[in-house]
XYZ file of C-alpha atoms in Angstrom:
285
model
C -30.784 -43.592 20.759
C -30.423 -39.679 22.086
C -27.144 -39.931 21.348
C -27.927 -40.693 17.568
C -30.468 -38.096 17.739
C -28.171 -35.628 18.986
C -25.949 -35.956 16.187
C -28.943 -36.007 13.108
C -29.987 -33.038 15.080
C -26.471 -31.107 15.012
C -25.752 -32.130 11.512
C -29.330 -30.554 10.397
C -28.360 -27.574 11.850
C -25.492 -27.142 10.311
C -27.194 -28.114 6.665
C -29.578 -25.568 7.400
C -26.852 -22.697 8.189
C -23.890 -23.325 5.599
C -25.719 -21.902 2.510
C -26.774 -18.853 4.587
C -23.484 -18.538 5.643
C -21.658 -19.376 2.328
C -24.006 -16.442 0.678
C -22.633 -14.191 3.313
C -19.170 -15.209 3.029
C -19.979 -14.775 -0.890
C -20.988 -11.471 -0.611
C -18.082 -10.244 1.089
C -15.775 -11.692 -1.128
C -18.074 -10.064 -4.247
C -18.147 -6.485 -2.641
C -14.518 -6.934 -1.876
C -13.446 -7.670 -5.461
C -15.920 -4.665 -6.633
C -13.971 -2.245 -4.303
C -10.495 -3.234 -5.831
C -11.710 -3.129 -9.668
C -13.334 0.329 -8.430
C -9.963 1.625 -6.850
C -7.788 0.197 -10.250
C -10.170 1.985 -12.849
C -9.781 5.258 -10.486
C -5.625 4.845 -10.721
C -6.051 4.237 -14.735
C -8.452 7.308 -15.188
C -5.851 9.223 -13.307
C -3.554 7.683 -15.642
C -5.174 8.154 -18.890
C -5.912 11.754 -18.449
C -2.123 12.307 -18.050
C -3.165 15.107 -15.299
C -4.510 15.714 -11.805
C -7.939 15.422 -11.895
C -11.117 16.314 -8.889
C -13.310 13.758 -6.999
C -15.963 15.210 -8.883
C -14.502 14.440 -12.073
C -13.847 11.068 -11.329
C -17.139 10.399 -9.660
C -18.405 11.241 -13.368
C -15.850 9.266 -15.691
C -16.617 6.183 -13.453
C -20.281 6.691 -12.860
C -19.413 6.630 -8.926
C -21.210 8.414 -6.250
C -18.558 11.213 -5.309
C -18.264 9.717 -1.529
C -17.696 6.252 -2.798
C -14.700 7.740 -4.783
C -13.879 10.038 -1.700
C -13.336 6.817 0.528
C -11.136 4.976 -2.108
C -9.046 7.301 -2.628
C -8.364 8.299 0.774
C -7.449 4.749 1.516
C -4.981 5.309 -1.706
C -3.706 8.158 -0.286
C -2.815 6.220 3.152
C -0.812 3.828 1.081
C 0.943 6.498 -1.158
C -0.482 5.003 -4.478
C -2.525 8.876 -4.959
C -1.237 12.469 -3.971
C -3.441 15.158 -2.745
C -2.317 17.859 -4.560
C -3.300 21.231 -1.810
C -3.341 24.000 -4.391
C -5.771 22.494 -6.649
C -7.468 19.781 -4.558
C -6.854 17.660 -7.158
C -5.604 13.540 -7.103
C -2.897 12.548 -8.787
C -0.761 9.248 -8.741
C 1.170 8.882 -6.234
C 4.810 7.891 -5.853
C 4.416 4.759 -4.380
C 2.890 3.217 -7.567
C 6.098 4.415 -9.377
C 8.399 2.685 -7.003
C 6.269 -0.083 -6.800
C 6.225 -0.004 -10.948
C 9.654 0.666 -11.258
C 10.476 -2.574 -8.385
C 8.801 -4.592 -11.244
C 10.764 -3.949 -13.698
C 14.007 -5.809 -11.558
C 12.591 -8.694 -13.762
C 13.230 -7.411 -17.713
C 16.227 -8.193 -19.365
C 17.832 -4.625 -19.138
C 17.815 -4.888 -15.508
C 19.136 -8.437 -15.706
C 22.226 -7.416 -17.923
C 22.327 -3.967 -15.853
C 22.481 -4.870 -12.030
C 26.033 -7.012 -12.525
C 27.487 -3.998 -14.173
C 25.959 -1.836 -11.763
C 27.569 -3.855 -8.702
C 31.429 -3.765 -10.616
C 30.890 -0.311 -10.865
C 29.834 0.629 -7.518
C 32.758 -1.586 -6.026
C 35.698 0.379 -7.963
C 34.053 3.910 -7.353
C 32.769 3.241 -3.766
C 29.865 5.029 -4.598
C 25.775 4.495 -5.255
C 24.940 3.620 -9.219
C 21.701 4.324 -10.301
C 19.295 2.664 -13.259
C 17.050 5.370 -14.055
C 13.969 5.222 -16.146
C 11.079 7.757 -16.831
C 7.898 6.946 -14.792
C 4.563 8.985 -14.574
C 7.169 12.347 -15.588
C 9.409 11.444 -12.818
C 12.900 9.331 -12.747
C 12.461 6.326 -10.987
C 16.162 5.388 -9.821
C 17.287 1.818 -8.798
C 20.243 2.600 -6.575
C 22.945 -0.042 -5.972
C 25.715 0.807 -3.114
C 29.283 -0.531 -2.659
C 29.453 -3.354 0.243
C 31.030 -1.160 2.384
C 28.329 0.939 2.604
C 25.267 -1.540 2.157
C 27.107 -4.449 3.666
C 25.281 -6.378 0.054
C 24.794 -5.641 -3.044
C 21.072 -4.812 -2.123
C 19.237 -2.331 -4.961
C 16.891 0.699 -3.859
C 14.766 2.454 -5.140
C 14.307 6.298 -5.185
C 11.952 8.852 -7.459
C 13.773 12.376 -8.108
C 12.279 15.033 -10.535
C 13.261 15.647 -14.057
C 14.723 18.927 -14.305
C 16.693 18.694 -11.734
C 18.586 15.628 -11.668
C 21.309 14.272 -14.231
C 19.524 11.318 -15.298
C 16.575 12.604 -15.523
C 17.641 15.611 -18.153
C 19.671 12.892 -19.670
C 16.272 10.906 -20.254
C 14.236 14.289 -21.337
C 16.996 15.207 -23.941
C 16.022 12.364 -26.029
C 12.488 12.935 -25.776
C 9.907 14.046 -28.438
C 9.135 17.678 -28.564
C 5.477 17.468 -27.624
C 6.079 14.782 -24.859
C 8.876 16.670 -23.427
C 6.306 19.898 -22.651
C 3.532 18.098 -21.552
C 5.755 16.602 -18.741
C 7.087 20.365 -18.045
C 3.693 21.245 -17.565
C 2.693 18.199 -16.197
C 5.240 18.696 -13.153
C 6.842 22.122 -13.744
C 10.011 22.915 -12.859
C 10.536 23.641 -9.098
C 13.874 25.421 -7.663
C 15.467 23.146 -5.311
C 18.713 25.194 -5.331
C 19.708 28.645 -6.886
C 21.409 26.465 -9.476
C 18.475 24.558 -10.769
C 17.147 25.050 -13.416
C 13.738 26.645 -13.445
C 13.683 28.237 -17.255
C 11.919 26.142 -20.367
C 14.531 27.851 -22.723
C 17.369 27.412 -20.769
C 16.501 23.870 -19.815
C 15.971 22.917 -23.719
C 19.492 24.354 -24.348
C 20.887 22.192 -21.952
C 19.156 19.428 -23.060
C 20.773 20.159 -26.338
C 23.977 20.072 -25.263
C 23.412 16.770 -23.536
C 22.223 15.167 -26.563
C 25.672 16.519 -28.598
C 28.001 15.229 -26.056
C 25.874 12.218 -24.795
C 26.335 13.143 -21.002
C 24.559 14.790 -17.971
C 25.651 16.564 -15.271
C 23.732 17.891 -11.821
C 26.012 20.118 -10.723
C 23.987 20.589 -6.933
C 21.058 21.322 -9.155
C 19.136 18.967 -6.640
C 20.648 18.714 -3.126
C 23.084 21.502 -2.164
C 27.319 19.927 -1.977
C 26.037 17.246 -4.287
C 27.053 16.289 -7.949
C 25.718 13.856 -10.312
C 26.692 12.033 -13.373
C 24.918 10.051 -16.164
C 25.272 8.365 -19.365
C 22.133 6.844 -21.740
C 21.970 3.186 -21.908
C 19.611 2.536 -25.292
C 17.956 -0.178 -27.308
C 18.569 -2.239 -30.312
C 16.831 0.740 -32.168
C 18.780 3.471 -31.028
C 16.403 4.536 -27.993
C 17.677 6.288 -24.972
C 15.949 3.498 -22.562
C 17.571 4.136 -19.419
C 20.761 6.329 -17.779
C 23.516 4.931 -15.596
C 24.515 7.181 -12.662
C 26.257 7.809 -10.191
C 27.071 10.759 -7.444
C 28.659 11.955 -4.330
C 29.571 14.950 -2.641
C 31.178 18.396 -4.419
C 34.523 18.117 -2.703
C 35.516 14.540 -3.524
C 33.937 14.758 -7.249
C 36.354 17.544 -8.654
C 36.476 18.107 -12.384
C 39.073 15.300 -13.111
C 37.051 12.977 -10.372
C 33.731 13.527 -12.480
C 35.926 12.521 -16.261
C 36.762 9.531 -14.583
C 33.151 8.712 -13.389
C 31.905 9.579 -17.230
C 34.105 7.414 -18.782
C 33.454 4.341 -16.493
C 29.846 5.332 -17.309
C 29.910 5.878 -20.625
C 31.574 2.424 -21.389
C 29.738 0.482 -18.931
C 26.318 2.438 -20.923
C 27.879 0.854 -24.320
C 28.084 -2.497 -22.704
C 24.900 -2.926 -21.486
C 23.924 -1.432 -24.671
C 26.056 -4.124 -26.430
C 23.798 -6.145 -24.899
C 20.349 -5.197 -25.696
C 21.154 -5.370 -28.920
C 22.266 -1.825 -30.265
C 25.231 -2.362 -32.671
C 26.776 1.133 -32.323
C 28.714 2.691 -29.374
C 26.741 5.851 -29.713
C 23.004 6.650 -29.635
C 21.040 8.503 -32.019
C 21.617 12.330 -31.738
């Protein structure tokens, strides 16, 4: 008879807690969801305003007291998805969302078609190939290595600036006017070498002459010994979509080195093409 007791007892007990502790339980899961909808609509304001913006801005876009906004986006910051930018204590996205991004994109049919070519590619020129696509105003590169080096045919990814890389002024030559300043101003044009280019007017004429002979070149315009080559992979409509790359140091790519890297680059970019759909060997000028 105790023994029966016992158990009614234990079992009323345990009635009586679970709905205090399912509300509790609850409400962690609630404020938990609130804090992750609150930290994606501060990433797509950052977004949408296509600039840098304060805390204090934020705080009044999202109707958010400014130290709730503080403490998500510090936690942001500690997992590279937002930049602190010093000068103008201002956020701004960080580069970890555009590698993360760009990882997703290993899934879309021009990375499907891309990534086999890549792989031949790297294998006869023993050297990295790179998908590159605009993200945020930056290139986000998906870098494939020979065996040799990579031991597999394992893809990374890497985020280089505009200006100063081939496939990235390969990408800007093909871009609208207005869109093509407001990423200038968006992430100006820093020197990373005395060869890179740091001048609007002399970047546009460059530009100009990438779109006329459908090729790019960093000529250690980004990391001092280094060279880099790219041709525009584009769409069924004639859009520049993508550049194929590739690189290596300034003594083994010599002027007749970096012909032979174009043309392997140029036709592998028509192949892809080929398959995406464009029916022409050439882009739009």
């Amino acid at each position: 008879m105790t023994d029966r007791s016992t158990v009614a007892e234990t079992r009323t007990r345990e009635r009586a807690r679970s709905p205090k502790a399912a509300r509790a339980s609850s409400a962690r899961g609630v404020g938990g969801i609130k804090s992750i909808n609150k930290a994606v609509a501060i990433v797509r304001e950052i977004h949408a305003a296509s600039r840098p913006l304060r805390i204090s801005e934020l705080s009044k876009l999202l109707d958010l007291s400014p130290s709730v906004v503080s403490r998500i986006v510090s936690t942001l910051m500690k997992g590279g998805m937002l930049d602190h930018d010093e000068e103008t204590n201002r956020i701004q996205l960080g580069l970890g969302l555009a590698v993360l991004g760009h990882s997703a994109l290993g899934r879309r049919k021009l990375d499907l078609i891309a990534i086999p070519v890549m792989a031949k590619l790297s294998e006869d020129f023993k050297e990295y190939i790179s998908l590159s696509r605009l993200v945020e105003g930056r290139v986000a590169m998906v870098r494939g290595g020979p065996v040799e080096v990579m031991h597999q045919h394992t893809f990374l990814t890497a985020v280089v600036p505009v200006h100063a890389s081939a496939p990235g002024k390969l990408l800007a030559a093909w871009l609208q006017e207005e869109r093509l300043v407001e990423l200038l101003e968006l992430r100006g044009m820093d020197a990373y070498t005395p060869t890179t280019i740091t001048s609007v007017r002399q970047f546009k004429d460059e530009l100009r002459k990438i779109r006329k002979e459908r090729f790019a070149l960093d000529d250690e315009e980004l990391v001092p010994g280094f060279r880099h080559v790219a041709a525009p992979i584009f769409d069924e409509n004639g859009n520049v979509v993508a550049a194929l790359s590739a690189g290596g140091p300034k003594a083994k790519l010599n002027a007749e080195e970096i012909e032979k890297l174009r043309g392997a680059l140029t036709n592998a970019g028509i192949q892809i093409s080929r398959q995406m759909g464009y029916p022409t060997a050439a882009p739009r000028p």
